[in-house]
């Protein structure tokens, strides 16, 4: 049997959860850049839902909050080393 035909088993991965629903957060504050940095990678790009585990509703709110924070110069658009 060749390597192409063997099944690849995923490691033990925990189910991702929406931290907003778990903690009961209803509003994503654009004035809190330290919290928004958790949803941005080192280059300043917004992380996708499959990585952060947020729901679609709150992913949209996070994206809007990051855009607003960038517009108000609370967060940089791009950078070499953000974290």
mmCIF file of C-alpha atoms in Angstrom:
data_model
loop_
_atom_site.group_PDB
_atom_site.id
_atom_site.type_symbol
_atom_site.label_atom_id
_atom_site.label_comp_id
_atom_site.label_asym_id
_atom_site.label_seq_id
_atom_site.Cartn_x
_atom_site.Cartn_y
_atom_site.Cartn_z
ATOM 1 C CA UNK A 1 0.000 0.000 0.000
ATOM 2 C CA UNK A 2 1.442 3.369 -0.959
ATOM 3 C CA UNK A 3 1.430 6.475 1.173
ATOM 4 C CA UNK A 4 -1.181 8.095 -1.049
ATOM 5 C CA UNK A 5 -3.789 5.480 -0.124
ATOM 6 C CA UNK A 6 -3.266 5.508 3.637
ATOM 7 C CA UNK A 7 -5.703 7.364 5.830
ATOM 8 C CA UNK A 8 -4.408 10.333 7.710
ATOM 9 C CA UNK A 9 -5.695 10.533 11.260
ATOM 10 C CA UNK A 10 -6.039 13.934 12.797
ATOM 11 C CA UNK A 11 -4.441 14.484 16.160
ATOM 12 C CA UNK A 12 -6.646 15.063 19.152
ATOM 13 C CA UNK A 13 -8.209 18.388 18.307
ATOM 14 C CA UNK A 14 -10.616 20.040 20.661
ATOM 15 C CA UNK A 15 -13.742 21.597 19.291
ATOM 16 C CA UNK A 16 -13.311 25.318 18.946
ATOM 17 C CA UNK A 17 -15.860 27.475 20.684
ATOM 18 C CA UNK A 18 -17.019 31.030 20.298
ATOM 19 C CA UNK A 19 -15.487 32.924 23.213
ATOM 20 C CA UNK A 20 -18.157 35.601 22.853
ATOM 21 C CA UNK A 21 -21.032 33.180 23.375
ATOM 22 C CA UNK A 22 -19.202 31.376 26.169
ATOM 23 C CA UNK A 23 -18.501 34.572 28.122
ATOM 24 C CA UNK A 24 -21.789 36.278 27.257
ATOM 25 C CA UNK A 25 -20.184 39.174 25.365
ATOM 26 C CA UNK A 26 -22.735 40.955 23.198
ATOM 27 C CA UNK A 27 -20.666 43.935 22.007
ATOM 28 C CA UNK A 28 -17.200 43.916 20.444
ATOM 29 C CA UNK A 29 -15.544 47.152 21.547
ATOM 30 C CA UNK A 30 -13.405 48.783 18.872
ATOM 31 C CA UNK A 31 -11.783 51.006 21.523
ATOM 32 C CA UNK A 32 -10.012 48.011 23.096
ATOM 33 C CA UNK A 33 -7.096 47.236 20.763
ATOM 34 C CA UNK A 34 -5.497 44.771 23.206
ATOM 35 C CA UNK A 35 -8.556 42.511 22.939
ATOM 36 C CA UNK A 36 -8.717 42.904 19.157
ATOM 37 C CA UNK A 37 -5.059 41.874 18.824
ATOM 38 C CA UNK A 38 -6.146 38.325 19.733
ATOM 39 C CA UNK A 39 -7.945 38.152 16.378
ATOM 40 C CA UNK A 40 -5.064 39.538 14.299
ATOM 41 C CA UNK A 41 -1.875 37.759 13.229
ATOM 42 C CA UNK A 42 1.685 39.116 13.402
ATOM 43 C CA UNK A 43 1.349 40.907 10.078
ATOM 44 C CA UNK A 44 -1.883 42.639 11.051
ATOM 45 C CA UNK A 45 -4.316 40.468 9.092
ATOM 46 C CA UNK A 46 -7.596 39.329 10.641
ATOM 47 C CA UNK A 47 -7.555 35.623 11.493
ATOM 48 C CA UNK A 48 -10.280 33.457 9.916
ATOM 49 C CA UNK A 49 -13.100 31.790 11.835
ATOM 50 C CA UNK A 50 -11.654 28.320 11.437
ATOM 51 C CA UNK A 51 -8.604 29.389 13.436
ATOM 52 C CA UNK A 52 -10.212 31.591 16.096
ATOM 53 C CA UNK A 53 -13.353 29.488 16.519
ATOM 54 C CA UNK A 54 -15.717 32.460 16.626
ATOM 55 C CA UNK A 55 -19.215 32.236 15.215
ATOM 56 C CA UNK A 56 -20.156 33.957 11.970
ATOM 57 C CA UNK A 57 -22.087 36.691 13.759
ATOM 58 C CA UNK A 58 -19.191 37.660 16.011
ATOM 59 C CA UNK A 59 -16.569 37.226 13.289
ATOM 60 C CA UNK A 60 -18.366 39.957 11.353
ATOM 61 C CA UNK A 61 -18.462 42.145 14.463
ATOM 62 C CA UNK A 62 -14.751 41.563 15.066
ATOM 63 C CA UNK A 63 -13.945 42.476 11.458
ATOM 64 C CA UNK A 64 -15.988 45.680 11.738
ATOM 65 C CA UNK A 65 -14.351 46.562 15.064
ATOM 66 C CA UNK A 66 -10.848 45.982 13.675
ATOM 67 C CA UNK A 67 -11.660 48.121 10.629
ATOM 68 C CA UNK A 68 -12.999 50.896 12.856
ATOM 69 C CA UNK A 69 -9.975 50.715 15.166
ATOM 70 C CA UNK A 70 -7.631 50.890 12.189
ATOM 71 C CA UNK A 71 -9.510 53.880 10.787
ATOM 72 C CA UNK A 72 -9.205 55.713 14.116
ATOM 73 C CA UNK A 73 -5.480 54.821 14.327
ATOM 74 C CA UNK A 74 -5.934 52.637 17.407
ATOM 75 C CA UNK A 75 -4.468 49.674 15.510
ATOM 76 C CA UNK A 76 -1.994 49.584 12.620
ATOM 77 C CA UNK A 77 -3.094 48.389 9.192
ATOM 78 C CA UNK A 78 0.088 46.387 8.586
ATOM 79 C CA UNK A 79 3.337 45.987 10.449
ATOM 80 C CA UNK A 80 6.440 43.832 10.536
ATOM 81 C CA UNK A 81 6.113 42.764 14.157
ATOM 82 C CA UNK A 82 2.823 43.412 15.900
ATOM 83 C CA UNK A 83 3.030 40.989 18.812
#
